[in-house]
Amino acid sequence: MEQILDVAEELFSRHGLYGVTLQDVARRVGVHHTLLNYYFEDKKRLFDAVFARRAVVTSERRMKALDEYEASVGGKPTVEGALHAFLDTDLDLYSQGGEGWKHYGALGALVSNTPEWGADLMDQHFDPVVLRLIDLLGKALPDCPEEDIFWGYHFVTGALMVTLARTGRIDKLSGGRCRSEDFPAVKQRMARFMAAGFLEICGVSPATKPG
């Protein structure tokens, strides 16, 4: 079963839901396609199983990181601290977890940009941990309009999904100075960059910004 999910994950991450058949997966695994039909009623059921397998891992890890971060600062989070807990925990999985996690990252980027069915998957698996982050950001920026915090998260997740897609575009634009595969470089910069954006749209001046 793990081999089936691994192969399907790689194929779906490269070709999407509609670019892969159960026969394609079975052929790569080396089994008859009726075996996949036995375990999964159709291709969408297989796709959902692939997505759910790692979603629970990343969601639980990030929720734990956010809870531990809030406890460590006595319930007085900063924007950058909350973002580090949310982003760094995930980026570590993609940089240290092997090719399977990198395929899953690309798959997540695809799902998040497929509104007709991807939005439901994202809602199902990630809403609780996203709302936990929103809660911490609200505590860090108590005077910030709630809609600005949600917009800020929207921009954060957009940047994260582009990063996980690993398109190679930044490699070409930068002449090789930056690499799509360099998750440690992203980790070093993303939370700090996004925190500055939150402070700006929330009207927090450098002299008064928290933390």
GROMACS .gro file of C-alpha atoms in nm:
model
  211
    1MET     CA    1   0.000   0.000   0.000
    2GLU     CA    2   0.281   0.243   0.084
    3GLN     CA    3   0.443   0.173  -0.252
    4ILE     CA    4   0.114   0.245  -0.429
    5LEU     CA    5   0.074   0.574  -0.240
    6ASP     CA    6   0.437   0.673  -0.303
    7VAL     CA    7   0.411   0.614  -0.677
    8ALA     CA    8   0.073   0.783  -0.702
    9GLU     CA    9   0.205   1.081  -0.506
   10GLU     CA   10   0.494   1.132  -0.746
   11LEU     CA   11   0.275   1.097  -1.055
   12PHE     CA   12   0.001   1.324  -0.923
   13SER     CA   13   0.256   1.586  -0.818
   14ARG     CA   14   0.392   1.596  -1.173
   15HIS     CA   15   0.077   1.555  -1.381
   16GLY     CA   16  -0.217   1.643  -1.157
   17LEU     CA   17  -0.536   1.449  -1.093
   18TYR     CA   18  -0.649   1.440  -1.455
   19GLY     CA   19  -0.309   1.357  -1.602
   20VAL     CA   20  -0.277   1.022  -1.424
   21THR     CA   21  -0.478   0.700  -1.452
   22LEU     CA   22  -0.503   0.404  -1.217
   23GLN     CA   23  -0.336   0.204  -1.493
   24ASP     CA   24  -0.040   0.444  -1.486
   25VAL     CA   25   0.006   0.388  -1.114
   26ALA     CA   26  -0.037   0.012  -1.140
   27ARG     CA   27   0.215  -0.006  -1.423
   28ARG     CA   28   0.477   0.182  -1.220
   29VAL     CA   29   0.416  -0.032  -0.913
   30GLY     CA   30   0.421  -0.351  -1.119
   31VAL     CA   31   0.076  -0.482  -1.031
   32HIS     CA   32  -0.248  -0.532  -1.221
   33HIS     CA   33  -0.479  -0.230  -1.216
   34THR     CA   34  -0.759  -0.439  -1.065
   35LEU     CA   35  -0.562  -0.437  -0.739
   36LEU     CA   36  -0.595  -0.059  -0.724
   37ASN     CA   37  -0.965  -0.086  -0.806
   38TYR     CA   38  -0.997  -0.323  -0.512
   39TYR     CA   39  -0.847  -0.075  -0.265
   40PHE     CA   40  -0.979   0.244  -0.423
   41GLU     CA   41  -1.315   0.285  -0.593
   42ASP     CA   42  -1.178   0.540  -0.835
   43LYS     CA   43  -0.885   0.768  -0.905
   44LYS     CA   44  -1.018   1.051  -0.685
   45ARG     CA   45  -1.030   0.817  -0.386
   46LEU     CA   46  -0.665   0.731  -0.447
   47PHE     CA   47  -0.576   1.099  -0.481
   48ASP     CA   48  -0.754   1.182  -0.154
   49ALA     CA   49  -0.570   0.901   0.026
   50VAL     CA   50  -0.237   1.025  -0.106
   51PHE     CA   51  -0.310   1.378   0.009
   52ALA     CA   52  -0.442   1.278   0.352
   53ARG     CA   53  -0.144   1.056   0.436
   54ARG     CA   54   0.101   1.342   0.487
   55ALA     CA   55  -0.152   1.617   0.560
   56VAL     CA   56  -0.215   1.474   0.905
   57VAL     CA   57   0.160   1.472   0.977
   58THR     CA   58   0.227   1.831   0.879
   59SER     CA   59  -0.089   1.959   1.047
   60GLU     CA   60  -0.013   1.788   1.377
   61ARG     CA   61   0.350   1.901   1.375
   62ARG     CA   62   0.259   2.263   1.308
   63MET     CA   63  -0.019   2.264   1.567
   64LYS     CA   64   0.226   2.128   1.825
   65ALA     CA   65   0.487   2.388   1.728
   66LEU     CA   66   0.237   2.673   1.759
   67ASP     CA   67   0.115   2.551   2.098
   68GLU     CA   68   0.471   2.509   2.227
   69TYR     CA   69   0.571   2.850   2.096
   70GLU     CA   70   0.281   3.026   2.269
   71ALA     CA   71   0.359   2.848   2.595
   72SER     CA   72   0.728   2.939   2.569
   73VAL     CA   73   0.649   3.312   2.543
   74GLY     CA   74   0.390   3.314   2.818
   75GLY     CA   75   0.100   3.382   2.583
   76LYS     CA   76   0.265   3.694   2.438
   77PRO     CA   77   0.360   3.595   2.082
   78THR     CA   78   0.530   3.810   1.822
   79VAL     CA   79   0.439   3.804   1.455
   80GLU     CA   80   0.776   3.670   1.349
   81GLY     CA   81   0.781   3.410   1.625
   82ALA     CA   82   0.439   3.276   1.528
   83LEU     CA   83   0.536   3.264   1.161
   84HIS     CA   84   0.859   3.081   1.241
   85ALA     CA   85   0.664   2.817   1.432
   86PHE     CA   86   0.418   2.773   1.146
   87LEU     CA   87   0.655   2.794   0.848
   88ASP     CA   88   0.982   2.649   0.976
   89THR     CA   89   0.821   2.329   1.102
   90ASP     CA   90   0.678   2.267   0.756
   91LEU     CA   91   0.992   2.368   0.566
   92ASP     CA   92   1.196   2.126   0.777
   93LEU     CA   93   0.974   1.840   0.663
   94TYR     CA   94   1.025   1.927   0.297
   95SER     CA   95   1.401   1.978   0.328
   96GLN     CA   96   1.477   1.680   0.552
   97GLY     CA   97   1.200   1.432   0.472
   98GLY     CA   98   1.331   1.302   0.140
   99GLU     CA   99   1.186   1.305  -0.210
  100GLY     CA  100   0.846   1.185  -0.096
  101TRP     CA  101   0.791   1.502   0.105
  102LYS     CA  102   0.912   1.717  -0.182
  103HIS     CA  103   0.660   1.546  -0.411
  104TYR     CA  104   0.394   1.611  -0.151
  105GLY     CA  105   0.490   1.977  -0.135
  106ALA     CA  106   0.443   2.010  -0.510
  107LEU     CA  107   0.114   1.824  -0.480
  108GLY     CA  108  -0.002   2.064  -0.211
  109ALA     CA  109   0.080   2.360  -0.434
  110LEU     CA  110  -0.127   2.205  -0.711
  111VAL     CA  111  -0.422   2.132  -0.482
  112SER     CA  112  -0.423   2.482  -0.334
  113ASN     CA  113  -0.455   2.627  -0.684
  114THR     CA  114  -0.740   2.403  -0.798
  115PRO     CA  115  -1.057   2.570  -0.667
  116GLU     CA  116  -1.314   2.326  -0.809
  117TRP     CA  117  -1.204   2.047  -0.575
  118GLY     CA  118  -0.875   2.142  -0.414
  119ALA     CA  119  -1.028   2.401  -0.181
  120ASP     CA  120  -1.233   2.134  -0.006
  121LEU     CA  121  -0.922   1.924   0.060
  122MET     CA  122  -0.732   2.223   0.197
  123ASP     CA  123  -1.028   2.319   0.419
  124GLN     CA  124  -1.066   1.966   0.548
  125HIS     CA  125  -0.703   1.909   0.640
  126PHE     CA  126  -0.557   2.250   0.721
  127ASP     CA  127  -0.824   2.490   0.852
  128PRO     CA  128  -0.766   2.413   1.222
  129VAL     CA  129  -0.391   2.479   1.212
  130VAL     CA  130  -0.434   2.790   0.995
  131LEU     CA  131  -0.691   2.932   1.237
  132ARG     CA  132  -0.451   2.856   1.524
  133LEU     CA  133  -0.188   3.069   1.349
  134ILE     CA  134  -0.445   3.344   1.288
  135ASP     CA  135  -0.526   3.339   1.660
  136LEU     CA  136  -0.160   3.388   1.753
  137LEU     CA  137  -0.117   3.666   1.498
  138GLY     CA  138  -0.422   3.838   1.643
  139LYS     CA  139  -0.266   3.823   1.990
  140ALA     CA  140   0.060   3.965   1.853
  141LEU     CA  141  -0.129   4.244   1.673
  142PRO     CA  142  -0.431   4.319   1.893
  143ASP     CA  143  -0.505   4.652   1.722
  144CYS     CA  144  -0.481   4.517   1.368
  145PRO     CA  145  -0.810   4.483   1.176
  146GLU     CA  146  -0.897   4.115   1.149
  147GLU     CA  147  -0.931   4.135   0.771
  148ASP     CA  148  -0.569   4.254   0.743
  149ILE     CA  149  -0.451   3.951   0.937
  150PHE     CA  150  -0.644   3.721   0.704
  151TRP     CA  151  -0.503   3.901   0.399
  152GLY     CA  152  -0.158   3.867   0.548
  153TYR     CA  153  -0.207   3.494   0.585
  154HIS     CA  154  -0.331   3.479   0.226
  155PHE     CA  155  -0.003   3.632   0.108
  156VAL     CA  156   0.201   3.400   0.332
  157THR     CA  157   0.037   3.084   0.201
  158GLY     CA  158   0.075   3.206  -0.158
  159ALA     CA  159   0.449   3.246  -0.112
  160LEU     CA  160   0.472   2.908   0.061
  161MET     CA  161   0.287   2.729  -0.219
  162VAL     CA  162   0.509   2.886  -0.487
  163THR     CA  163   0.810   2.771  -0.286
  164LEU     CA  164   0.680   2.416  -0.249
  165ALA     CA  165   0.602   2.394  -0.621
  166ARG     CA  166   0.977   2.416  -0.697
  167THR     CA  167   0.919   2.545  -1.049
  168GLY     CA  168   1.282   2.644  -1.103
  169ARG     CA  169   1.182   2.993  -1.207
  170ILE     CA  170   1.386   3.165  -0.936
  171ASP     CA  171   1.689   2.962  -1.048
  172LYS     CA  172   1.668   3.111  -1.397
  173LEU     CA  173   1.578   3.463  -1.289
  174SER     CA  174   1.865   3.480  -1.041
  175GLY     CA  175   2.120   3.322  -1.274
  176GLY     CA  176   2.168   3.038  -1.029
  177ARG     CA  177   2.216   3.256  -0.719
  178CYS     CA  178   1.893   3.115  -0.575
  179ARG     CA  179   1.762   2.760  -0.610
  180SER     CA  180   1.405   2.630  -0.583
  181GLU     CA  181   1.538   2.329  -0.391
  182ASP     CA  182   1.709   2.542  -0.124
  183PHE     CA  183   1.455   2.516   0.155
  184PRO     CA  184   1.708   2.619   0.424
  185ALA     CA  185   1.756   2.950   0.240
  186VAL     CA  186   1.378   2.999   0.234
  187LYS     CA  187   1.353   2.914   0.604
  188GLN     CA  188   1.619   3.172   0.684
  189ARG     CA  189   1.420   3.451   0.514
  190MET     CA  190   1.048   3.382   0.478
  191ALA     CA  191   0.917   3.439   0.831
  192ARG     CA  192   1.117   3.760   0.870
  193PHE     CA  193   1.003   3.890   0.532
  194MET     CA  194   0.638   3.808   0.596
  195ALA     CA  195   0.645   3.952   0.947
  196ALA     CA  196   0.753   4.287   0.804
  197GLY     CA  197   0.454   4.273   0.570
  198PHE     CA  198   0.212   4.210   0.855
  199LEU     CA  199   0.353   4.501   1.053
  200GLU     CA  200   0.327   4.728   0.750
  201ILE     CA  201  -0.033   4.652   0.657
  202CYS     CA  202  -0.133   4.670   1.023
  203GLY     CA  203   0.025   5.013   1.057
  204VAL     CA  204   0.282   4.920   1.321
  205SER     CA  205   0.582   5.152   1.307
  206PRO     CA  206   0.936   5.017   1.361
  207ALA     CA  207   0.959   5.212   1.687
  208THR     CA  208   0.648   5.048   1.833
  209LYS     CA  209   0.643   4.706   1.671
  210PRO     CA  210   0.608   4.417   1.920
  211GLY     CA  211   0.897   4.186   1.993
   0.00000   0.00000   0.00000
